[in-house]
PDB file of C-alpha atoms in Angstrom:
ATOM      1  CA  MET A   1     107.318 122.109  47.911  1.00 63.00           C
ATOM      2  CA  THR A   2     106.567 121.548  51.582  1.00 70.00           C
ATOM      3  CA  ALA A   3     109.640 121.768  53.778  1.00 65.00           C
ATOM      4  CA  PRO A   4     110.446 118.594  55.742  1.00 71.00           C
ATOM      5  CA  VAL A   5     109.700 118.660  59.455  1.00 69.00           C
ATOM      6  CA  SER A   6     113.010 118.653  61.306  1.00 69.00           C
ATOM      7  CA  GLU A   7     111.885 118.703  64.941  1.00 78.00           C
ATOM      8  CA  ARG A   8     111.785 115.165  66.301  1.00 82.00           C
ATOM      9  CA  PRO A   9     108.670 114.421  68.402  1.00 90.00           C
ATOM     10  CA  ASP A  10     109.011 112.979  71.872  1.00 93.00           C
ATOM     11  CA  PHE A  11     108.090 109.298  71.786  1.00 97.00           C
ATOM     12  CA  SER A  12     109.920 108.376  74.987  1.00 94.00           C
ATOM     13  CA  GLY A  13     107.879 106.341  77.431  1.00 96.00           C
ATOM     14  CA  LEU A  14     105.789 104.639  74.756  1.00 98.00           C
ATOM     15  CA  ARG A  15     105.763 100.845  74.602  1.00 98.00           C
ATOM     16  CA  ALA A  16     105.215  98.706  71.515  1.00 98.00           C
ATOM     17  CA  LEU A  17     104.506  94.994  71.171  1.00 98.00           C
ATOM     18  CA  TYR A  18     105.081  93.032  67.964  1.00 98.00           C
ATOM     19  CA  ILE A  19     103.364  89.646  67.715  1.00 98.00           C
ATOM     20  CA  ASN A  20     104.957  87.551  64.989  1.00 98.00           C
ATOM     21  CA  CYS A  21     102.371  85.105  63.632  1.00 98.00           C
ATOM     22  CA  THR A  22     104.803  83.102  61.530  1.00 98.00           C
ATOM     23  CA  LEU A  23     104.254  79.355  61.255  1.00 97.00           C
ATOM     24  CA  ASN A  24     107.932  78.758  62.064  1.00 97.00           C
ATOM     25  CA  ARG A  25     108.869  78.142  65.683  1.00 97.00           C
ATOM     26  CA  SER A  26     112.069  79.654  67.042  1.00 97.00           C
ATOM     27  CA  PRO A  27     114.897  79.416  66.118  1.00 96.00           C
ATOM     28  CA  GLN A  28     113.729  78.699  62.549  1.00 97.00           C
ATOM     29  CA  PRO A  29     114.112  81.675  60.175  1.00 95.00           C
ATOM     30  CA  SER A  30     111.082  83.941  59.780  1.00 96.00           C
ATOM     31  CA  HIS A  31     110.664  86.317  56.864  1.00 95.00           C
ATOM     32  CA  THR A  32     108.031  88.144  58.884  1.00 96.00           C
ATOM     33  CA  GLN A  33     110.709  88.753  61.492  1.00 97.00           C
ATOM     34  CA  GLY A  34     112.686  90.622  58.852  1.00 95.00           C
ATOM     35  CA  VAL A  35     110.042  93.320  58.390  1.00 96.00           C
ATOM     36  CA  ILE A  36     109.315  93.395  62.119  1.00 98.00           C
ATOM     37  CA  ASP A  37     112.985  94.019  62.832  1.00 97.00           C
ATOM     38  CA  ARG A  38     113.067  96.990  60.447  1.00 97.00           C
ATOM     39  CA  SER A  39     110.026  98.598  62.087  1.00 98.00           C
ATOM     40  CA  ALA A  40     111.162  97.771  65.632  1.00 98.00           C
ATOM     41  CA  ALA A  41     114.566  99.356  64.963  1.00 98.00           C
ATOM     42  CA  ILE A  42     112.843 102.654  64.115  1.00 97.00           C
ATOM     43  CA  MET A  43     110.808 102.436  67.312  1.00 97.00           C
ATOM     44  CA  GLU A  44     113.877 101.782  69.446  1.00 98.00           C
ATOM     45  CA  ALA A  45     115.843 104.587  67.774  1.00 97.00           C
ATOM     46  CA  ASN A  46     113.049 106.930  68.868  1.00 96.00           C
ATOM     47  CA  GLY A  47     113.050 105.824  72.508  1.00 97.00           C
ATOM     48  CA  VAL A  48     110.074 103.462  72.319  1.00 98.00           C
ATOM     49  CA  GLY A  49     110.311 100.335  74.470  1.00 98.00           C
ATOM     50  CA  VAL A  50     109.881  97.296  72.231  1.00 98.00           C
ATOM     51  CA  ASP A  51     108.632  93.847  73.218  1.00 98.00           C
ATOM     52  CA  GLN A  52     107.944  90.975  70.818  1.00 98.00           C
ATOM     53  CA  PHE A  53     107.181  87.274  70.667  1.00 98.00           C
ATOM     54  CA  ARG A  54     106.308  84.540  68.193  1.00 98.00           C
ATOM     55  CA  ALA A  55     102.835  83.284  68.988  1.00 98.00           C
ATOM     56  CA  VAL A  56     103.632  79.789  67.701  1.00 98.00           C
ATOM     57  CA  ASP A  57     106.314  79.426  70.400  1.00 98.00           C
ATOM     58  CA  HIS A  58     103.593  79.491  73.063  1.00 98.00           C
ATOM     59  CA  ASP A  59     100.806  77.153  74.130  1.00 98.00           C
ATOM     60  CA  ILE A  60      97.854  79.330  73.108  1.00 98.00           C
ATOM     61  CA  ALA A  61      94.537  77.556  73.461  1.00 98.00           C
ATOM     62  CA  THR A  62      91.770  77.928  70.890  1.00 97.00           C
ATOM     63  CA  GLY A  63      88.812  80.057  71.943  1.00 96.00           C
ATOM     64  CA  VAL A  64      87.436  83.521  72.568  1.00 95.00           C
ATOM     65  CA  ARG A  65      87.699  83.756  76.374  1.00 94.00           C
ATOM     66  CA  PRO A  66      90.464  85.499  78.354  1.00 94.00           C
ATOM     67  CA  ASP A  67      91.551  82.221  79.989  1.00 96.00           C
ATOM     68  CA  MET A  68      90.583  78.983  78.265  1.00 97.00           C
ATOM     69  CA  THR A  69      91.618  76.838  81.261  1.00 97.00           C
ATOM     70  CA  GLU A  70      88.313  78.012  82.706  1.00 97.00           C
ATOM     71  CA  HIS A  71      86.576  76.513  79.676  1.00 96.00           C
ATOM     72  CA  GLY A  72      87.917  72.984  79.406  1.00 97.00           C
ATOM     73  CA  TRP A  73      91.519  73.459  78.287  1.00 97.00           C
ATOM     74  CA  GLU A  74      94.272  71.990  80.461  1.00 97.00           C
ATOM     75  CA  THR A  75      96.849  74.682  79.624  1.00 98.00           C
ATOM     76  CA  ASP A  76      96.776  78.172  78.151  1.00 98.00           C
ATOM     77  CA  GLU A  77      99.653  80.662  77.994  1.00 98.00           C
ATOM     78  CA  TRP A  78      97.497  83.446  76.582  1.00 98.00           C
ATOM     79  CA  PRO A  79      96.630  85.120  79.943  1.00 98.00           C
ATOM     80  CA  ALA A  80     100.337  85.817  80.544  1.00 98.00           C
ATOM     81  CA  LEU A  81     100.805  87.035  76.971  1.00 98.00           C
ATOM     82  CA  LEU A  82      97.746  89.264  77.331  1.00 98.00           C
ATOM     83  CA  GLU A  83      99.513  91.123  80.136  1.00 98.00           C
ATOM     84  CA  ARG A  84     102.190  92.075  77.600  1.00 98.00           C
ATOM     85  CA  VAL A  85      99.485  93.201  75.167  1.00 98.00           C
ATOM     86  CA  LEU A  86      97.884  95.415  77.805  1.00 98.00           C
ATOM     87  CA  ALA A  87     101.256  96.899  78.775  1.00 98.00           C
ATOM     88  CA  ALA A  88     101.774  98.199  75.221  1.00 98.00           C
ATOM     89  CA  ASP A  89     100.577 101.490  73.739  1.00 98.00           C
ATOM     90  CA  ILE A  90     101.163 100.094  70.241  1.00 98.00           C
ATOM     91  CA  LEU A  91     100.313  96.602  68.983  1.00 98.00           C
ATOM     92  CA  VAL A  92     101.638  95.395  65.620  1.00 98.00           C
ATOM     93  CA  ILE A  93     100.475  92.039  64.314  1.00 98.00           C
ATOM     94  CA  GLY A  94     102.867  90.623  61.746  1.00 98.00           C
ATOM     95  CA  GLY A  95     102.395  87.466  59.745  1.00 98.00           C
ATOM     96  CA  PRO A  96     102.785  85.559  56.488  1.00 96.00           C
ATOM     97  CA  ILE A  97     100.346  85.231  53.608  1.00 95.00           C
ATOM     98  CA  TRP A  98      99.231  81.703  52.733  1.00 93.00           C
ATOM     99  CA  LEU A  99      96.681  80.993  49.981  1.00 91.00           C
ATOM    100  CA  GLY A 100      96.030  84.731  49.837  1.00 92.00           C
ATOM    101  CA  ASP A 101      94.986  84.974  53.481  1.00 96.00           C
ATOM    102  CA  ASN A 102      96.345  85.398  57.002  1.00 97.00           C
ATOM    103  CA  SER A 103      97.980  82.460  58.724  1.00 97.00           C
ATOM    104  CA  SER A 104      96.083  80.245  61.137  1.00 97.00           C
ATOM    105  CA  VAL A 105      98.306  81.627  63.896  1.00 98.00           C
ATOM    106  CA  THR A 106      97.233  85.185  63.059  1.00 98.00           C
ATOM    107  CA  ARG A 107      93.591  84.213  63.264  1.00 98.00           C
ATOM    108  CA  ARG A 108      94.086  82.533  66.642  1.00 98.00           C
ATOM    109  CA  VAL A 109      95.800  85.626  68.064  1.00 98.00           C
ATOM    110  CA  ILE A 110      92.973  87.867  66.847  1.00 98.00           C
ATOM    111  CA  GLU A 111      90.388  85.517  68.348  1.00 97.00           C
ATOM    112  CA  ARG A 112      92.156  85.618  71.702  1.00 98.00           C
ATOM    113  CA  LEU A 113      92.415  89.425  71.572  1.00 98.00           C
ATOM    114  CA  TYR A 114      88.685  89.487  70.860  1.00 97.00           C
ATOM    115  CA  GLY A 115      88.062  87.416  73.979  1.00 96.00           C
ATOM    116  CA  TYR A 116      89.124  90.339  76.190  1.00 96.00           C
ATOM    117  CA  SER A 117      87.318  93.048  74.247  1.00 94.00           C
ATOM    118  CA  GLY A 118      84.295  93.110  76.550  1.00 92.00           C
ATOM    119  CA  VAL A 119      86.348  94.077  79.617  1.00 94.00           C
ATOM    120  CA  LEU A 120      86.191  97.769  80.595  1.00 94.00           C
ATOM    121  CA  ASN A 121      89.071 100.126  81.416  1.00 93.00           C
ATOM    122  CA  GLU A 122      89.252 102.654  84.255  1.00 92.00           C
ATOM    123  CA  HIS A 123      87.245 105.159  82.186  1.00 92.00           C
ATOM    124  CA  GLY A 124      84.357 102.737  81.623  1.00 93.00           C
ATOM    125  CA  GLN A 125      85.359 102.191  77.987  1.00 94.00           C
ATOM    126  CA  TYR A 126      86.257  98.900  76.356  1.00 95.00           C
ATOM    127  CA  ALA A 127      89.706  97.747  77.449  1.00 95.00           C
ATOM    128  CA  TYR A 128      91.675  98.356  74.234  1.00 97.00           C
ATOM    129  CA  TYR A 129      90.623 102.010  73.901  1.00 97.00           C
ATOM    130  CA  GLY A 130      93.578 104.392  73.882  1.00 97.00           C
ATOM    131  CA  ARG A 131      95.862 101.899  72.155  1.00 98.00           C
ATOM    132  CA  VAL A 132      97.121 101.941  68.564  1.00 98.00           C
ATOM    133  CA  GLY A 133      97.264  99.041  66.108  1.00 98.00           C
ATOM    134  CA  GLY A 134      99.109  98.184  62.909  1.00 98.00           C
ATOM    135  CA  ALA A 135      99.877  95.256  60.589  1.00 98.00           C
ATOM    136  CA  LEU A 136     102.967  93.889  58.839  1.00 98.00           C
ATOM    137  CA  LEU A 137     102.776  91.168  56.174  1.00 97.00           C
ATOM    138  CA  THR A 138     105.211  89.076  54.153  1.00 95.00           C
ATOM    139  CA  GLY A 139     104.895  86.493  51.413  1.00 90.00           C
ATOM    140  CA  ASN A 140     105.565  85.669  47.775  1.00 82.00           C
ATOM    141  CA  GLU A 141     101.949  85.618  46.645  1.00 83.00           C
ATOM    142  CA  ASP A 142      99.138  88.158  46.366  1.00 86.00           C
ATOM    143  CA  GLY A 143      96.866  89.054  49.277  1.00 92.00           C
ATOM    144  CA  LEU A 144      98.762  91.707  51.237  1.00 94.00           C
ATOM    145  CA  LYS A 145      95.968  94.287  51.192  1.00 95.00           C
ATOM    146  CA  HIS A 146      93.324  91.667  51.949  1.00 96.00           C
ATOM    147  CA  CYS A 147      95.282  90.409  54.956  1.00 97.00           C
ATOM    148  CA  ALA A 148      95.956  93.941  56.209  1.00 98.00           C
ATOM    149  CA  MET A 149      92.262  94.850  55.906  1.00 97.00           C
ATOM    150  CA  ASN A 150      91.318  91.827  57.970  1.00 98.00           C
ATOM    151  CA  ILE A 151      93.821  92.558  60.743  1.00 98.00           C
ATOM    152  CA  LEU A 152      93.151  96.310  60.901  1.00 98.00           C
ATOM    153  CA  PHE A 153      89.376  95.881  60.835  1.00 98.00           C
ATOM    154  CA  SER A 154      89.620  93.360  63.662  1.00 98.00           C
ATOM    155  CA  LEU A 155      91.809  95.659  65.755  1.00 98.00           C
ATOM    156  CA  GLN A 156      89.611  98.737  65.318  1.00 98.00           C
ATOM    157  CA  HIS A 157      86.498  96.670  65.990  1.00 97.00           C
ATOM    158  CA  ILE A 158      87.759  95.692  69.440  1.00 97.00           C
ATOM    159  CA  GLY A 159      88.849  99.242  70.319  1.00 97.00           C
ATOM    160  CA  TYR A 160      92.269  99.968  68.846  1.00 98.00           C
ATOM    161  CA  THR A 161      92.856 103.272  67.066  1.00 98.00           C
ATOM    162  CA  ILE A 162      94.184 102.792  63.521  1.00 98.00           C
ATOM    163  CA  PRO A 163      96.400 105.620  62.181  1.00 97.00           C
ATOM    164  CA  PRO A 164      96.749 106.558  58.493  1.00 97.00           C
ATOM    165  CA  GLN A 165      98.644 103.942  56.503  1.00 96.00           C
ATOM    166  CA  ALA A 166      98.905 101.525  59.396  1.00 97.00           C
ATOM    167  CA  ASP A 167     100.031  98.563  57.297  1.00 97.00           C
ATOM    168  CA  ALA A 168     103.111  97.620  55.307  1.00 96.00           C
ATOM    169  CA  GLY A 169     104.791  94.558  53.923  1.00 94.00           C
ATOM    170  CA  TRP A 170     106.613  92.856  51.114  1.00 90.00           C
ATOM    171  CA  ILE A 171     105.450  90.217  48.648  1.00 89.00           C
ATOM    172  CA  GLY A 172     107.979  90.598  45.833  1.00 82.00           C
ATOM    173  CA  GLU A 173     106.953  89.298  42.450  1.00 75.00           C
ATOM    174  CA  VAL A 174     103.654  87.456  42.780  1.00 72.00           C
ATOM    175  CA  GLY A 175     104.086  83.717  42.334  1.00 71.00           C
ATOM    176  CA  PRO A 176     106.666  81.134  43.396  1.00 73.00           C
ATOM    177  CA  GLY A 177     109.924  82.838  44.154  1.00 80.00           C
ATOM    178  CA  PRO A 178     112.194  84.162  46.884  1.00 85.00           C
ATOM    179  CA  SER A 179     110.763  85.376  50.187  1.00 87.00           C
ATOM    180  CA  TYR A 180     111.812  88.525  52.050  1.00 86.00           C
ATOM    181  CA  LEU A 181     115.042  87.342  53.672  1.00 89.00           C
ATOM    182  CA  ASP A 182     116.097  84.958  50.887  1.00 90.00           C
ATOM    183  CA  GLU A 183     119.350  85.868  49.155  1.00 87.00           C
ATOM    184  CA  GLY A 184     118.718  88.039  46.128  1.00 87.00           C
ATOM    185  CA  SER A 185     115.056  88.696  46.932  1.00 88.00           C
ATOM    186  CA  GLY A 186     115.541  92.472  46.931  1.00 87.00           C
ATOM    187  CA  GLY A 187     113.158  92.748  49.883  1.00 88.00           C
ATOM    188  CA  PRO A 188     115.368  94.426  52.496  1.00 90.00           C
ATOM    189  CA  GLU A 189     116.572  96.927  49.859  1.00 90.00           C
ATOM    190  CA  ASN A 190     113.173  97.645  48.302  1.00 90.00           C
ATOM    191  CA  ASP A 191     112.505 101.381  48.547  1.00 92.00           C
ATOM    192  CA  PHE A 192     108.717 101.073  48.286  1.00 90.00           C
ATOM    193  CA  ALA A 193     108.531  98.509  51.096  1.00 92.00           C
ATOM    194  CA  ASN A 194     110.995 100.428  53.265  1.00 93.00           C
ATOM    195  CA  ARG A 195     109.075 103.677  52.805  1.00 95.00           C
ATOM    196  CA  ASN A 196     105.783 102.043  53.780  1.00 93.00           C
ATOM    197  CA  ILE A 197     107.320 100.334  56.818  1.00 95.00           C
ATOM    198  CA  SER A 198     108.851 103.635  57.942  1.00 96.00           C
ATOM    199  CA  PHE A 199     105.651 105.654  57.410  1.00 96.00           C
ATOM    200  CA  MET A 200     103.566 103.028  59.209  1.00 96.00           C
ATOM    201  CA  THR A 201     105.961 102.966  62.160  1.00 97.00           C
ATOM    202  CA  TYR A 202     106.043 106.736  62.577  1.00 96.00           C
ATOM    203  CA  ASN A 203     102.264 107.018  62.190  1.00 97.00           C
ATOM    204  CA  LEU A 204     101.809 104.441  64.955  1.00 97.00           C
ATOM    205  CA  MET A 205     104.138 106.399  67.235  1.00 98.00           C
ATOM    206  CA  HIS A 206     102.528 109.747  66.396  1.00 97.00           C
ATOM    207  CA  THR A 207      99.031 108.451  67.152  1.00 98.00           C
ATOM    208  CA  ALA A 208     100.105 106.734  70.370  1.00 98.00           C
ATOM    209  CA  ALA A 209     101.859 109.924  71.518  1.00 97.00           C
ATOM    210  CA  MET A 210      98.763 112.018  70.779  1.00 97.00           C
ATOM    211  CA  LEU A 211      96.560 109.627  72.716  1.00 97.00           C
ATOM    212  CA  ARG A 212      98.990 109.676  75.626  1.00 96.00           C
ATOM    213  CA  ARG A 213      98.986 113.486  75.726  1.00 95.00           C
ATOM    214  CA  ALA A 214      95.194 113.435  75.631  1.00 95.00           C
ATOM    215  CA  GLY A 215      95.010 110.999  78.549  1.00 95.00           C
ATOM    216  CA  GLY A 216      93.614 108.260  76.334  1.00 95.00           C
ATOM    217  CA  PHE A 217      90.680 108.196  73.940  1.00 94.00           C
ATOM    218  CA  PRO A 218      87.930 110.656  75.002  1.00 94.00           C
ATOM    219  CA  ALA A 219      85.338 108.907  77.165  1.00 92.00           C
ATOM    220  CA  TYR A 220      82.305 111.010  76.216  1.00 91.00           C
ATOM    221  CA  GLY A 221      79.598 108.968  74.525  1.00 92.00           C
ATOM    222  CA  ASN A 222      81.361 105.584  74.557  1.00 93.00           C
ATOM    223  CA  GLN A 223      81.056 104.360  78.162  1.00 91.00           C
ATOM    224  CA  ARG A 224      79.353 100.998  78.417  1.00 88.00           C
ATOM    225  CA  ALA A 225      78.117 101.486  81.982  1.00 83.00           C
ATOM    226  CA  ALA A 226      76.532 104.838  81.122  1.00 86.00           C
ATOM    227  CA  TRP A 227      74.774 103.315  78.131  1.00 87.00           C
ATOM    228  CA  ASP A 228      73.489 100.386  80.182  1.00 85.00           C
ATOM    229  CA  ALA A 229      72.171 102.883  82.755  1.00 83.00           C
ATOM    230  CA  GLY A 230      70.243 104.672  80.014  1.00 81.00           C
ATOM    231  CA  CYS A 231      72.562 107.678  79.785  1.00 74.00           C
ATOM    232  CA  SER A 232      73.396 108.452  76.176  1.00 65.00           C
ATOM    233  CA  PRO A 233      74.143 111.937  74.790  1.00 61.00           C
ATOM    234  CA  ASP A 234      71.882 111.372  71.789  1.00 63.00           C
ATOM    235  CA  ASN A 235      69.160 109.199  73.296  1.00 58.00           C
ATOM    236  CA  ALA A 236      67.008 111.173  75.685  1.00 50.00           C
ATOM    237  CA  ASN A 237      65.840 109.306  78.762  1.00 46.00           C
ATOM    238  CA  PRO A 238      63.667 111.241  81.242  1.00 42.00           C
ATOM    239  CA  GLU A 239      65.153 109.237  84.126  1.00 45.00           C
ATOM    240  CA  HIS A 240      68.738 110.243  83.333  1.00 38.00           C
ATOM    241  CA  ARG A 241      68.695 113.951  82.409  1.00 33.00           C
TER     242      ARG A 241
END
């Protein structure tokens, strides 16, 4: 049997952001907040700075541009929220399952994240490179894996690095019944859910720490400006040798 690793890694200096995509505005209860709190507590116990907000509490315009006030909307709080996204090494999108799919709030957040994905970082890569993403889900109906696949695919597509087992959640018995924080649900005490939340949280921190030590995601072969100039490691161009 493999001996457990006893030396605690150094996660100090990392920053994590949890976006709760519940449909309930504060201060209404949120079952998603229950699983977020469990993961965030592990982060904080390991020296990671934690930030979080409920997307539904903010005036987030619909669209796929960084600032929708430049595209016909009178107000848009997303640009300010995006600054908090960009300040984080780790982004966790948490949300409920409705009709077997992600909430409308989750979809809006992903669309707004997508709107910034064409911006480049200081290394000439897409802006979200060097950051780590994960997903947390809650509900009392099936669809957890489907929702996680959607979120994690979206995050990796725009540049986030996805660690092993980067999703977790709780759905209880499928069908009408108690939700995560309801009395007697068994959610907060469920060993399977707690193990997955813990593994996901540590894997996010491990990957973010590795990327930090490496100075970000390697920039060889994925720089947009170099590609546009005709310089690609595997596409010979006589003008750029």
